[in-house]
Amino acid sequence: MELTPRKLNTYTMFKLPAAYLCGVRTKYIDNEKSVVGVKYKWINQNPFKSMFWAVQGMAAEFSTGSLMISKIQESGKQVSMLVTSNNATFTKKATGQINFTCTDGKAIDVVLQKAIATGEGQTLWMQSVGKNEDDVVVSTFNFEWSIKVKS
């Protein structure tokens, strides 16, 4: 089953309601890239008139996680996945529409193939860059994903 933005947004509504209520929405996904957007509004604001960092983190994580889910589904294997570490850098106030883009599809392929071939757990750092409507970077998130084929 191919993942589409609509399917991922429905998933978010039922499995990640806080993200859904804050406006996190998948905009695009293919074999190499995922784009997840969120718009600054009252429900996701901080006291400094910009988007709360945790809302940015939800959108950024989902851009990496949705790409990972897609690749795992393509493999046909039962694989567990978990974020084990993360870090972020904030470079500009997040106002307006912010789109988080992850382009690590090929890196996932390599690590997933290794996990399937060896049966051992693997880790992968993935990056999601958040840009505003003017294409200016507002934040960059890095997530370390751990994957392991279930036996």
mmCIF file of C-alpha atoms in Angstrom:
data_model
loop_
_atom_site.group_PDB
_atom_site.id
_atom_site.type_symbol
_atom_site.label_atom_id
_atom_site.label_comp_id
_atom_site.label_asym_id
_atom_site.label_seq_id
_atom_site.Cartn_x
_atom_site.Cartn_y
_atom_site.Cartn_z
ATOM 1 C CA MET A 1 0.000 0.000 0.000
ATOM 2 C CA GLU A 2 1.466 3.317 -1.088
ATOM 3 C CA LEU A 3 1.488 6.050 1.520
ATOM 4 C CA THR A 4 -0.102 9.301 0.425
ATOM 5 C CA PRO A 5 -0.413 12.649 2.201
ATOM 6 C CA ARG A 6 -4.121 11.986 2.720
ATOM 7 C CA LYS A 7 -3.491 8.584 4.372
ATOM 8 C CA LEU A 8 -0.771 10.055 6.576
ATOM 9 C CA ASN A 9 -3.005 12.958 7.635
ATOM 10 C CA THR A 10 -5.781 10.521 8.562
ATOM 11 C CA TYR A 11 -3.224 8.500 10.547
ATOM 12 C CA THR A 12 -2.133 11.686 12.327
ATOM 13 C CA MET A 13 -5.717 12.542 13.259
ATOM 14 C CA PHE A 14 -6.256 9.190 15.012
ATOM 15 C CA LYS A 15 -2.782 8.255 16.295
ATOM 16 C CA LEU A 16 -1.160 11.658 16.899
ATOM 17 C CA PRO A 17 -4.061 13.924 17.841
ATOM 18 C CA ALA A 18 -1.894 16.629 19.441
ATOM 19 C CA ALA A 19 0.009 17.039 16.171
ATOM 20 C CA TYR A 20 -3.215 17.045 14.181
ATOM 21 C CA LEU A 21 -4.849 19.677 16.413
ATOM 22 C CA CYS A 22 -1.760 21.872 16.130
ATOM 23 C CA GLY A 23 -2.046 21.766 12.326
ATOM 24 C CA VAL A 24 0.707 19.315 11.365
ATOM 25 C CA ARG A 25 -0.104 18.048 7.840
ATOM 26 C CA THR A 26 1.806 15.967 5.310
ATOM 27 C CA LYS A 27 2.091 17.906 2.047
ATOM 28 C CA TYR A 28 4.168 15.531 -0.096
ATOM 29 C CA ILE A 29 5.881 12.154 0.065
ATOM 30 C CA ASP A 30 7.767 10.103 -2.494
ATOM 31 C CA ASN A 31 10.623 7.594 -2.446
ATOM 32 C CA GLU A 32 13.280 10.156 -1.493
ATOM 33 C CA LYS A 33 11.566 13.056 0.230
ATOM 34 C CA SER A 34 8.784 13.976 2.628
ATOM 35 C CA VAL A 35 7.367 17.452 3.266
ATOM 36 C CA VAL A 36 5.268 18.168 6.350
ATOM 37 C CA GLY A 37 3.810 21.610 6.960
ATOM 38 C CA VAL A 38 2.370 23.487 9.890
ATOM 39 C CA LYS A 39 0.988 27.015 10.027
ATOM 40 C CA TYR A 40 1.528 29.394 12.920
ATOM 41 C CA LYS A 41 -1.779 30.013 14.693
ATOM 42 C CA TRP A 42 -3.228 30.547 18.137
ATOM 43 C CA ILE A 43 -3.177 26.879 19.198
ATOM 44 C CA ASN A 44 0.542 26.389 18.458
ATOM 45 C CA GLN A 45 1.941 29.745 19.585
ATOM 46 C CA ASN A 46 4.495 30.570 22.250
ATOM 47 C CA PRO A 47 4.583 33.780 24.321
ATOM 48 C CA PHE A 48 7.020 35.344 21.816
ATOM 49 C CA LYS A 49 4.523 35.494 18.927
ATOM 50 C CA SER A 50 5.973 32.570 17.014
ATOM 51 C CA MET A 51 5.443 28.828 16.767
ATOM 52 C CA PHE A 52 6.229 26.752 19.866
ATOM 53 C CA TRP A 53 9.402 24.712 19.360
ATOM 54 C CA ALA A 54 7.651 21.429 20.197
ATOM 55 C CA VAL A 55 5.136 21.913 17.377
ATOM 56 C CA GLN A 56 8.022 22.430 14.991
ATOM 57 C CA GLY A 57 9.549 19.256 16.396
ATOM 58 C CA MET A 58 6.360 17.257 15.777
ATOM 59 C CA ALA A 59 6.274 18.350 12.136
ATOM 60 C CA ALA A 60 9.989 17.737 11.667
ATOM 61 C CA GLU A 61 9.869 14.297 13.274
ATOM 62 C CA PHE A 62 6.870 13.293 11.188
ATOM 63 C CA SER A 63 8.705 14.247 7.979
ATOM 64 C CA THR A 64 11.471 11.787 8.893
ATOM 65 C CA GLY A 65 9.175 9.153 10.398
ATOM 66 C CA SER A 66 6.724 9.073 7.492
ATOM 67 C CA LEU A 67 9.607 8.447 5.092
ATOM 68 C CA MET A 68 10.859 5.648 7.368
ATOM 69 C CA ILE A 69 7.359 4.100 7.588
ATOM 70 C CA SER A 70 7.055 4.195 3.803
ATOM 71 C CA LYS A 71 10.384 2.423 3.318
ATOM 72 C CA ILE A 72 9.572 -0.230 5.928
ATOM 73 C CA GLN A 73 6.235 -0.928 4.241
ATOM 74 C CA GLU A 74 7.979 -1.281 0.866
ATOM 75 C CA SER A 75 10.398 -3.832 2.349
ATOM 76 C CA GLY A 76 7.556 -6.166 3.341
ATOM 77 C CA LYS A 77 9.359 -6.942 6.612
ATOM 78 C CA GLN A 78 8.229 -6.374 10.186
ATOM 79 C CA VAL A 79 10.609 -3.680 11.434
ATOM 80 C CA SER A 80 10.435 -1.716 14.662
ATOM 81 C CA MET A 81 11.483 1.930 14.667
ATOM 82 C CA LEU A 82 12.209 4.354 17.482
ATOM 83 C CA VAL A 83 13.729 7.809 17.881
ATOM 84 C CA THR A 84 16.667 7.403 20.264
ATOM 85 C CA SER A 85 18.128 10.904 20.159
ATOM 86 C CA ASN A 86 17.527 14.308 18.634
ATOM 87 C CA ASN A 87 18.793 17.872 18.495
ATOM 88 C CA ALA A 88 17.625 21.097 16.930
ATOM 89 C CA THR A 89 18.826 24.531 15.901
ATOM 90 C CA PHE A 90 16.522 27.544 15.665
ATOM 91 C CA THR A 91 17.623 30.383 13.396
ATOM 92 C CA LYS A 92 14.543 32.575 12.880
ATOM 93 C CA LYS A 93 11.097 33.102 14.405
ATOM 94 C CA ALA A 94 8.637 30.580 12.989
ATOM 95 C CA THR A 95 5.606 32.515 11.759
ATOM 96 C CA GLY A 96 3.314 31.836 8.824
ATOM 97 C CA GLN A 97 3.490 28.502 6.986
ATOM 98 C CA ILE A 98 6.537 26.387 7.863
ATOM 99 C CA ASN A 99 7.376 23.347 5.731
ATOM 100 C CA PHE A 100 9.741 20.688 7.056
ATOM 101 C CA THR A 101 11.543 18.687 4.397
ATOM 102 C CA CYS A 102 13.463 15.445 4.843
ATOM 103 C CA THR A 103 15.415 14.128 1.844
ATOM 104 C CA ASP A 104 17.007 11.040 3.418
ATOM 105 C CA GLY A 105 15.154 8.351 1.439
ATOM 106 C CA LYS A 106 18.309 6.843 -0.078
ATOM 107 C CA ALA A 107 20.050 6.728 3.307
ATOM 108 C CA ILE A 108 17.079 4.812 4.735
ATOM 109 C CA ASP A 109 17.360 2.274 1.901
ATOM 110 C CA VAL A 110 20.989 1.523 2.783
ATOM 111 C CA VAL A 111 20.394 1.137 6.531
ATOM 112 C CA LEU A 112 17.191 -0.855 6.091
ATOM 113 C CA GLN A 113 18.873 -3.290 3.689
ATOM 114 C CA LYS A 114 21.706 -3.745 6.191
ATOM 115 C CA ALA A 115 19.244 -4.394 9.042
ATOM 116 C CA ILE A 116 17.385 -6.983 6.947
ATOM 117 C CA ALA A 117 20.591 -8.681 5.755
ATOM 118 C CA THR A 118 22.272 -8.902 9.165
ATOM 119 C CA GLY A 119 19.261 -9.148 11.483
ATOM 120 C CA GLU A 120 21.008 -6.624 13.719
ATOM 121 C CA GLY A 121 19.634 -3.284 14.839
ATOM 122 C CA GLN A 122 20.843 -0.234 12.966
ATOM 123 C CA THR A 123 20.773 3.503 13.596
ATOM 124 C CA LEU A 124 20.452 6.398 11.206
ATOM 125 C CA TRP A 125 20.577 10.160 11.674
ATOM 126 C CA MET A 126 17.960 11.951 9.591
ATOM 127 C CA GLN A 127 17.559 15.679 9.100
ATOM 128 C CA SER A 128 14.477 17.822 8.577
ATOM 129 C CA VAL A 129 14.833 21.472 7.597
ATOM 130 C CA GLY A 130 11.997 23.898 8.300
ATOM 131 C CA LYS A 131 11.572 26.856 5.942
ATOM 132 C CA ASN A 132 9.083 29.689 5.980
ATOM 133 C CA GLU A 133 7.097 31.073 3.033
ATOM 134 C CA ASP A 134 10.107 33.167 1.978
ATOM 135 C CA ASP A 135 12.230 29.974 1.763
ATOM 136 C CA VAL A 136 14.261 31.068 4.807
ATOM 137 C CA VAL A 137 15.398 28.351 7.206
ATOM 138 C CA VAL A 138 13.750 28.787 10.614
ATOM 139 C CA SER A 139 14.865 25.537 12.248
ATOM 140 C CA THR A 140 16.785 22.349 11.576
ATOM 141 C CA PHE A 141 16.046 19.118 13.421
ATOM 142 C CA ASN A 142 18.144 15.947 13.520
ATOM 143 C CA PHE A 143 16.683 12.648 14.673
ATOM 144 C CA GLU A 144 18.534 9.420 15.353
ATOM 145 C CA TRP A 145 16.265 6.534 14.375
ATOM 146 C CA SER A 146 16.915 3.001 15.550
ATOM 147 C CA ILE A 147 15.471 0.174 13.466
ATOM 148 C CA LYS A 148 15.431 -3.561 13.988
ATOM 149 C CA VAL A 149 13.838 -6.410 12.068
ATOM 150 C CA LYS A 150 11.395 -8.256 14.298
ATOM 151 C CA SER A 151 12.006 -11.989 14.550
#
